[in-house]
Amino acid sequence: MDLQARKISRALPGLFGIHPEPDQYVVALAGNPNVGKSTVFNALTGLHQHTGNWPGKTVDNAQGSFEYLKQPFLLVDLPGTYSILAHTVEEVVARDFICFGRPDATLVVLDATCLERNLNLALQIMEITPKCIVCINLMDEARKKQITIDLQGLESELGVPVVATAARKGEGLHSLKDAVYQVSTGLRKTKPRQLRYSSQVEEAVQQLLPDISRLVGTKLNPRWVALRLLDGDKSFIASINQYIELQESPGLLKVAAL
Ligand SMILES: Nc1nc2c(ncn2[C@@H]2O[C@H](COP(=O)(O)OP(=O)(O)O)[C@@H](O)[C@H]2O)c(=O)[nH]1
Ligand SMILES: [Mg+2]
């Protein structure tokens, strides 16, 4: 990444009240409610954290830091949500941060005892950004229920790193930090599985892609934007207007980053 692009990517989280140090990688932490997201957050960041609110929202926001291999990270705990299709204020916050705050990686925490339901969120996030890591937490509970998970199979199906943890016991956290490091630094390339829709939807996406790519450039994933437009997602269009305009105005970006 060149210096200018890096400066912009450092400043974008500022739109959300998140102010990383210049050398810190920003990692968003997402997951359904009650999957142990806060436990993972606490285990990784310890006492190095503080809480506040998302700008303009009454939703809690916690951020904390940790280091791995001398690389500093800023971990941002997103509200627990079942989806990021933005039906609630929590979903809007989570989606907007992942889309427009452009974290260096997004860590999605899933509950090992109900993977099927939890994978929904992971697949949605993988439609927005390739820089994902899947953490399968509550592995101790899964073991108790005699649930076994084919981690390697899942990893190759999803195309992103999959790490098993039992965060309350501190199990798997080293591997988790390693995967976060690999994906954030770009040392590990991912190839997230993309959902395929009906042929009518896929054809419509193909028609929209050239124009959308021209408009959003590399700021957003054009396929994801096409799908949201086809969905008639007004909240997403409002956020594009809000955040993309800010991105294009260096003055405002500077103010937002303060
Ligand atoms: N057995 C077990 N319990 C866990 C684990 N991680 C979190 N928990 C518990 O699950 C509950 C919900 O955790 P929390 O971190 O608040 O979940 P969040 O809603 O996703 O932030 C708490 O009682 C945690 O102590 C784990 O790996 N194993
Ligand atoms: Mg929590």
mmCIF file of C-alpha atoms and ligand atoms in Angstrom:
data_model
loop_
_atom_site.group_PDB
_atom_site.id
_atom_site.type_symbol
_atom_site.label_atom_id
_atom_site.label_comp_id
_atom_site.label_asym_id
_atom_site.label_seq_id
_atom_site.Cartn_x
_atom_site.Cartn_y
_atom_site.Cartn_z
ATOM 1 C CA MET A 1 0.000 0.000 0.000
ATOM 2 C CA ASP A 2 1.467 3.406 -0.878
ATOM 3 C CA LEU A 3 1.811 6.079 1.776
ATOM 4 C CA GLN A 4 -1.173 8.137 0.610
ATOM 5 C CA ALA A 5 -3.474 5.099 0.511
ATOM 6 C CA ARG A 6 -2.232 4.097 3.939
ATOM 7 C CA LYS A 7 -2.876 7.587 5.334
ATOM 8 C CA ILE A 8 -6.441 7.468 4.031
ATOM 9 C CA SER A 9 -7.032 3.969 5.374
ATOM 10 C CA ARG A 10 -5.711 5.143 8.787
ATOM 11 C CA ALA A 11 -8.079 8.093 8.764
ATOM 12 C CA LEU A 12 -11.269 6.251 7.770
ATOM 13 C CA PRO A 13 -11.944 4.671 11.171
ATOM 14 C CA GLY A 14 -11.900 8.267 12.496
ATOM 15 C CA LEU A 15 -15.304 8.735 10.898
ATOM 16 C CA PHE A 16 -16.510 6.310 13.561
ATOM 17 C CA GLY A 17 -14.620 7.828 16.483
ATOM 18 C CA ILE A 18 -11.853 5.220 16.202
ATOM 19 C CA HIS A 19 -8.368 6.734 16.123
ATOM 20 C CA PRO A 20 -5.599 4.226 15.491
ATOM 21 C CA GLU A 21 -1.943 5.112 15.925
ATOM 22 C CA PRO A 22 -0.179 5.357 12.550
ATOM 23 C CA ASP A 23 1.387 1.906 12.905
ATOM 24 C CA GLN A 24 -1.671 0.151 14.368
ATOM 25 C CA TYR A 25 -3.739 -2.233 12.297
ATOM 26 C CA VAL A 26 -7.463 -1.924 12.886
ATOM 27 C CA VAL A 27 -9.398 -5.140 13.416
ATOM 28 C CA ALA A 28 -13.196 -5.216 13.650
ATOM 29 C CA LEU A 29 -14.720 -7.856 15.899
ATOM 30 C CA ALA A 30 -18.124 -9.116 14.781
ATOM 31 C CA GLY A 31 -20.484 -11.889 15.859
ATOM 32 C CA ASN A 32 -23.985 -12.894 16.914
ATOM 33 C CA PRO A 33 -24.948 -11.933 20.471
ATOM 34 C CA ASN A 34 -23.669 -14.313 23.168
ATOM 35 C CA VAL A 35 -20.991 -16.086 21.155
ATOM 36 C CA GLY A 36 -18.248 -14.903 23.528
ATOM 37 C CA LYS A 37 -17.220 -11.844 21.525
ATOM 38 C CA SER A 38 -16.534 -9.753 24.633
ATOM 39 C CA THR A 39 -14.643 -12.660 26.162
ATOM 40 C CA VAL A 40 -12.416 -12.841 23.069
ATOM 41 C CA PHE A 41 -12.064 -9.055 23.172
ATOM 42 C CA ASN A 42 -11.012 -9.095 26.835
ATOM 43 C CA ALA A 43 -8.694 -12.038 26.375
ATOM 44 C CA LEU A 44 -6.867 -10.277 23.529
ATOM 45 C CA THR A 45 -6.739 -6.752 24.907
ATOM 46 C CA GLY A 46 -6.712 -7.246 28.705
ATOM 47 C CA LEU A 47 -6.745 -3.901 30.452
ATOM 48 C CA HIS A 48 -5.773 -1.956 27.357
ATOM 49 C CA GLN A 49 -9.284 -0.921 26.406
ATOM 50 C CA HIS A 50 -11.835 1.816 26.721
ATOM 51 C CA THR A 51 -15.519 2.155 26.012
ATOM 52 C CA GLY A 52 -17.690 4.873 24.580
ATOM 53 C CA ASN A 53 -20.518 5.283 22.079
ATOM 54 C CA TRP A 54 -20.598 5.157 18.303
ATOM 55 C CA PRO A 55 -20.823 8.768 17.064
ATOM 56 C CA GLY A 56 -24.452 9.865 16.943
ATOM 57 C CA LYS A 57 -25.710 6.485 18.204
ATOM 58 C CA THR A 58 -26.683 5.213 21.637
ATOM 59 C CA VAL A 59 -24.852 1.962 20.913
ATOM 60 C CA ASP A 60 -21.806 1.007 23.028
ATOM 61 C CA ASN A 61 -18.415 0.926 21.451
ATOM 62 C CA ALA A 62 -15.353 -0.699 22.962
ATOM 63 C CA GLN A 63 -11.852 -0.511 21.575
ATOM 64 C CA GLY A 64 -8.706 -2.112 22.897
ATOM 65 C CA SER A 65 -5.153 -2.725 21.830
ATOM 66 C CA PHE A 66 -2.731 -5.637 21.733
ATOM 67 C CA GLU A 67 0.557 -6.501 20.111
ATOM 68 C CA TYR A 68 1.610 -9.587 18.249
ATOM 69 C CA LEU A 69 5.136 -10.075 16.827
ATOM 70 C CA LYS A 70 5.767 -6.412 17.717
ATOM 71 C CA GLN A 71 2.899 -5.341 15.474
ATOM 72 C CA PRO A 72 0.318 -3.181 17.318
ATOM 73 C CA PHE A 73 -3.385 -3.777 16.711
ATOM 74 C CA LEU A 74 -6.509 -1.836 17.622
ATOM 75 C CA LEU A 75 -9.452 -4.166 18.137
ATOM 76 C CA VAL A 76 -12.917 -2.658 17.732
ATOM 77 C CA ASP A 77 -15.814 -4.553 19.298
ATOM 78 C CA LEU A 78 -18.870 -4.181 17.042
ATOM 79 C CA PRO A 79 -22.392 -4.631 18.403
ATOM 80 C CA GLY A 80 -23.540 -8.274 18.458
ATOM 81 C CA THR A 81 -25.825 -8.862 15.452
ATOM 82 C CA TYR A 82 -27.402 -11.788 13.620
ATOM 83 C CA SER A 83 -27.032 -10.029 10.301
ATOM 84 C CA ILE A 84 -25.554 -6.905 8.799
ATOM 85 C CA LEU A 85 -28.381 -6.262 6.404
ATOM 86 C CA ALA A 86 -29.081 -3.214 8.517
ATOM 87 C CA HIS A 87 -32.517 -3.665 9.971
ATOM 88 C CA THR A 88 -31.500 -2.353 13.392
ATOM 89 C CA VAL A 89 -29.203 0.435 14.568
ATOM 90 C CA GLU A 90 -26.678 -2.201 15.738
ATOM 91 C CA GLU A 91 -26.622 -3.743 12.267
ATOM 92 C CA VAL A 92 -26.139 -0.332 10.660
ATOM 93 C CA VAL A 93 -23.188 0.378 12.973
ATOM 94 C CA ALA A 94 -21.579 -3.001 12.278
ATOM 95 C CA ARG A 95 -22.110 -2.816 8.527
ATOM 96 C CA ASP A 96 -20.965 0.788 8.197
ATOM 97 C CA PHE A 97 -17.780 0.205 10.148
ATOM 98 C CA ILE A 98 -16.853 -2.872 8.110
ATOM 99 C CA CYS A 99 -17.773 -1.160 4.820
ATOM 100 C CA PHE A 100 -16.680 2.419 5.287
ATOM 101 C CA GLY A 101 -14.274 2.291 8.243
ATOM 102 C CA ARG A 102 -12.321 -0.205 6.186
ATOM 103 C CA PRO A 103 -10.605 -2.119 8.975
ATOM 104 C CA ASP A 104 -7.433 -3.992 8.050
ATOM 105 C CA ALA A 105 -9.230 -7.216 8.978
ATOM 106 C CA THR A 106 -12.560 -8.391 10.367
ATOM 107 C CA LEU A 107 -12.662 -11.161 12.920
ATOM 108 C CA VAL A 108 -15.999 -12.971 13.022
ATOM 109 C CA VAL A 109 -16.699 -14.959 16.179
ATOM 110 C CA LEU A 110 -19.062 -17.932 15.817
ATOM 111 C CA ASP A 111 -20.607 -20.267 18.372
ATOM 112 C CA ALA A 112 -19.298 -23.805 17.797
ATOM 113 C CA THR A 113 -22.555 -25.267 19.142
ATOM 114 C CA CYS A 114 -24.758 -23.607 16.508
ATOM 115 C CA LEU A 115 -22.532 -23.063 13.520
ATOM 116 C CA GLU A 116 -25.218 -23.245 10.899
ATOM 117 C CA ARG A 117 -27.078 -20.197 12.184
ATOM 118 C CA ASN A 118 -23.836 -18.323 12.936
ATOM 119 C CA LEU A 119 -22.289 -18.889 9.511
ATOM 120 C CA ASN A 120 -24.918 -16.625 8.021
ATOM 121 C CA LEU A 121 -23.171 -13.558 9.447
ATOM 122 C CA ALA A 122 -19.737 -14.790 8.366
ATOM 123 C CA LEU A 123 -20.957 -15.262 4.785
ATOM 124 C CA GLN A 124 -22.484 -11.783 4.753
ATOM 125 C CA ILE A 125 -19.250 -10.220 5.959
ATOM 126 C CA MET A 126 -17.254 -12.214 3.423
ATOM 127 C CA GLU A 127 -19.400 -10.603 0.723
ATOM 128 C CA ILE A 128 -18.133 -7.186 1.812
ATOM 129 C CA THR A 129 -14.482 -7.852 2.490
ATOM 130 C CA PRO A 130 -11.961 -10.591 1.770
ATOM 131 C CA LYS A 131 -9.939 -9.690 4.864
ATOM 132 C CA CYS A 132 -11.780 -12.009 7.238
ATOM 133 C CA ILE A 133 -10.845 -14.470 9.927
ATOM 134 C CA VAL A 134 -13.399 -16.876 11.374
ATOM 135 C CA CYS A 135 -13.064 -17.712 15.075
ATOM 136 C CA ILE A 136 -15.096 -20.697 16.229
ATOM 137 C CA ASN A 137 -15.516 -20.106 19.934
ATOM 138 C CA LEU A 138 -17.132 -22.151 22.713
ATOM 139 C CA MET A 139 -15.255 -25.220 21.516
ATOM 140 C CA ASP A 140 -15.362 -26.613 25.076
ATOM 141 C CA GLU A 141 -19.173 -26.481 24.985
ATOM 142 C CA ALA A 142 -19.179 -28.180 21.593
ATOM 143 C CA ARG A 143 -16.944 -30.946 22.955
ATOM 144 C CA LYS A 144 -19.333 -31.457 25.872
ATOM 145 C CA LYS A 145 -22.167 -31.858 23.392
ATOM 146 C CA GLN A 146 -20.004 -34.246 21.341
ATOM 147 C CA ILE A 147 -20.075 -31.929 18.372
ATOM 148 C CA THR A 148 -16.972 -32.287 16.223
ATOM 149 C CA ILE A 149 -16.069 -29.682 13.648
ATOM 150 C CA ASP A 150 -14.020 -30.342 10.544
ATOM 151 C CA LEU A 151 -11.929 -27.183 10.866
ATOM 152 C CA GLN A 152 -9.800 -27.798 7.794
ATOM 153 C CA GLY A 153 -12.830 -28.704 5.706
ATOM 154 C CA LEU A 154 -14.564 -25.539 6.844
ATOM 155 C CA GLU A 155 -11.490 -23.440 6.127
ATOM 156 C CA SER A 156 -11.215 -24.711 2.584
ATOM 157 C CA GLU A 157 -14.978 -24.286 2.011
ATOM 158 C CA LEU A 158 -14.939 -20.720 3.334
ATOM 159 C CA GLY A 159 -11.612 -19.675 1.848
ATOM 160 C CA VAL A 160 -10.556 -17.729 4.967
ATOM 161 C CA PRO A 161 -8.609 -18.817 8.076
ATOM 162 C CA VAL A 162 -10.692 -20.694 10.633
ATOM 163 C CA VAL A 163 -9.419 -20.825 14.225
ATOM 164 C CA ALA A 164 -10.995 -22.809 17.074
ATOM 165 C CA THR A 165 -11.051 -21.202 20.542
ATOM 166 C CA ALA A 166 -12.436 -21.615 24.018
ATOM 167 C CA ALA A 167 -11.853 -17.988 24.966
ATOM 168 C CA ARG A 168 -12.969 -18.312 28.582
ATOM 169 C CA LYS A 169 -10.164 -20.805 29.152
ATOM 170 C CA GLY A 170 -7.704 -18.927 26.945
ATOM 171 C CA GLU A 171 -7.570 -21.797 24.434
ATOM 172 C CA GLY A 172 -6.597 -21.037 20.835
ATOM 173 C CA LEU A 173 -5.813 -17.364 21.368
ATOM 174 C CA HIS A 174 -2.266 -17.591 20.109
ATOM 175 C CA SER A 175 -3.409 -19.119 16.824
ATOM 176 C CA LEU A 176 -6.131 -16.490 16.649
ATOM 177 C CA LYS A 177 -3.632 -13.630 16.971
ATOM 178 C CA ASP A 178 -1.451 -15.301 14.395
ATOM 179 C CA ALA A 179 -4.321 -15.545 11.885
ATOM 180 C CA VAL A 180 -5.273 -11.905 12.539
ATOM 181 C CA TYR A 181 -1.660 -10.892 11.958
ATOM 182 C CA GLN A 182 -1.399 -12.900 8.748
ATOM 183 C CA VAL A 183 -4.572 -11.466 7.239
ATOM 184 C CA SER A 184 -4.099 -7.846 8.399
ATOM 185 C CA THR A 185 -0.559 -7.647 7.093
ATOM 186 C CA GLY A 186 -1.586 -9.292 3.825
ATOM 187 C CA LEU A 187 0.939 -12.104 4.361
ATOM 188 C CA ARG A 188 -1.945 -14.508 4.027
ATOM 189 C CA LYS A 189 -4.241 -14.015 1.067
ATOM 190 C CA THR A 190 -7.820 -15.165 1.433
ATOM 191 C CA LYS A 191 -10.373 -16.238 -1.148
ATOM 192 C CA PRO A 192 -13.729 -15.974 0.579
ATOM 193 C CA ARG A 193 -16.538 -18.072 -0.780
ATOM 194 C CA GLN A 194 -19.076 -15.861 -2.524
ATOM 195 C CA LEU A 195 -22.733 -16.736 -2.427
ATOM 196 C CA ARG A 196 -24.326 -17.256 -5.833
ATOM 197 C CA TYR A 197 -27.832 -16.028 -6.358
ATOM 198 C CA SER A 198 -30.482 -16.899 -8.962
ATOM 199 C CA SER A 199 -29.489 -16.428 -12.606
ATOM 200 C CA GLN A 200 -31.725 -13.333 -12.857
ATOM 201 C CA VAL A 201 -29.956 -11.695 -9.913
ATOM 202 C CA GLU A 202 -26.509 -12.676 -11.180
ATOM 203 C CA GLU A 203 -27.316 -11.237 -14.635
ATOM 204 C CA ALA A 204 -28.542 -8.004 -13.083
ATOM 205 C CA VAL A 205 -25.346 -7.805 -11.003
ATOM 206 C CA GLN A 206 -23.258 -8.226 -14.167
ATOM 207 C CA GLN A 207 -25.155 -5.386 -15.851
ATOM 208 C CA LEU A 208 -24.599 -3.048 -12.927
ATOM 209 C CA LEU A 209 -20.955 -3.872 -12.239
ATOM 210 C CA PRO A 210 -19.213 -1.669 -14.840
ATOM 211 C CA ASP A 211 -21.031 1.504 -13.747
ATOM 212 C CA ILE A 212 -20.667 0.749 -10.058
ATOM 213 C CA SER A 213 -16.968 -0.041 -10.428
ATOM 214 C CA ARG A 214 -16.457 3.283 -12.159
ATOM 215 C CA LEU A 215 -18.236 5.134 -9.357
ATOM 216 C CA VAL A 216 -16.863 3.439 -6.268
ATOM 217 C CA GLY A 217 -13.430 2.447 -7.579
ATOM 218 C CA THR A 218 -11.666 0.456 -4.915
ATOM 219 C CA LYS A 219 -13.491 2.136 -2.039
ATOM 220 C CA LEU A 220 -16.165 -0.527 -1.835
ATOM 221 C CA ASN A 221 -16.654 -4.007 -3.201
ATOM 222 C CA PRO A 222 -18.695 -3.400 -6.394
ATOM 223 C CA ARG A 223 -20.496 -6.775 -6.213
ATOM 224 C CA TRP A 224 -21.683 -6.046 -2.696
ATOM 225 C CA VAL A 225 -22.896 -2.582 -3.753
ATOM 226 C CA ALA A 226 -24.762 -4.088 -6.747
ATOM 227 C CA LEU A 227 -26.495 -6.608 -4.483
ATOM 228 C CA ARG A 228 -27.529 -3.906 -2.037
ATOM 229 C CA LEU A 229 -28.873 -1.698 -4.831
ATOM 230 C CA LEU A 230 -30.869 -4.624 -6.242
ATOM 231 C CA ASP A 231 -32.156 -5.208 -2.746
ATOM 232 C CA GLY A 232 -33.373 -1.578 -2.662
ATOM 233 C CA ASP A 233 -31.436 -1.068 0.566
ATOM 234 C CA LYS A 234 -32.113 2.608 1.345
ATOM 235 C CA SER A 235 -30.073 2.626 4.530
ATOM 236 C CA PHE A 236 -27.015 1.521 2.565
ATOM 237 C CA ILE A 237 -27.495 4.226 -0.041
ATOM 238 C CA ALA A 238 -27.769 6.798 2.774
ATOM 239 C CA SER A 239 -24.484 5.522 4.225
ATOM 240 C CA ILE A 240 -22.745 5.654 0.826
ATOM 241 C CA ASN A 241 -23.769 9.290 0.525
ATOM 242 C CA GLN A 242 -22.605 9.995 4.052
ATOM 243 C CA TYR A 243 -19.228 8.236 4.015
ATOM 244 C CA ILE A 244 -18.089 8.264 0.402
ATOM 245 C CA GLU A 245 -18.537 12.019 0.214
ATOM 246 C CA LEU A 246 -16.434 12.372 3.333
ATOM 247 C CA GLN A 247 -13.753 10.180 1.821
ATOM 248 C CA GLU A 248 -13.540 12.370 -1.236
ATOM 249 C CA SER A 249 -13.159 15.572 0.706
ATOM 250 C CA PRO A 250 -9.699 15.680 2.314
ATOM 251 C CA GLY A 251 -10.705 18.634 4.517
ATOM 252 C CA LEU A 252 -13.616 16.804 6.056
ATOM 253 C CA LEU A 253 -11.563 13.649 6.340
ATOM 254 C CA LYS A 254 -8.977 15.539 8.353
ATOM 255 C CA VAL A 255 -11.644 16.934 10.668
ATOM 256 C CA ALA A 256 -13.187 13.499 11.069
ATOM 257 C CA ALA A 257 -9.797 12.047 11.920
ATOM 258 C CA LEU A 258 -9.147 14.503 14.733
HETATM 259 N N1 LIG B 1 -17.815 -22.380 28.085
HETATM 260 C C1 LIG B 1 -17.456 -21.268 27.496
HETATM 261 N N2 LIG B 1 -18.080 -20.124 27.790
HETATM 262 C C2 LIG B 1 -17.698 -19.004 27.159
HETATM 263 C C3 LIG B 1 -16.655 -18.995 26.214
HETATM 264 N N3 LIG B 1 -16.506 -17.719 25.753
HETATM 265 C C4 LIG B 1 -17.432 -16.989 26.397
HETATM 266 N N4 LIG B 1 -18.147 -17.746 27.240
HETATM 267 C C5 LIG B 1 -19.265 -17.338 28.112
HETATM 268 O O1 LIG B 1 -20.386 -17.043 27.283
HETATM 269 C C6 LIG B 1 -21.155 -15.976 27.836
HETATM 270 C C7 LIG B 1 -21.304 -14.856 26.823
HETATM 271 O O2 LIG B 1 -20.016 -14.302 26.595
HETATM 272 P P1 LIG B 1 -19.794 -12.809 26.083
HETATM 273 O O3 LIG B 1 -18.326 -12.661 25.901
HETATM 274 O O4 LIG B 1 -20.470 -11.834 26.973
HETATM 275 O O5 LIG B 1 -20.566 -12.887 24.702
HETATM 276 P P2 LIG B 1 -20.928 -11.732 23.641
HETATM 277 O O6 LIG B 1 -22.371 -11.413 23.833
HETATM 278 O O7 LIG B 1 -20.716 -12.363 22.322
HETATM 279 O O8 LIG B 1 -20.032 -10.564 23.882
HETATM 280 C C8 LIG B 1 -20.417 -15.543 29.103
HETATM 281 O O9 LIG B 1 -21.009 -16.188 30.207
HETATM 282 C C9 LIG B 1 -18.996 -16.071 28.883
HETATM 283 O O10 LIG B 1 -18.293 -16.331 30.082
HETATM 284 C C10 LIG B 1 -16.001 -20.228 25.913
HETATM 285 O O11 LIG B 1 -15.117 -20.324 25.056
HETATM 286 N N5 LIG B 1 -16.447 -21.315 26.580
HETATM 287 MG MG MG B 2 -20.435 -8.556 24.248
#
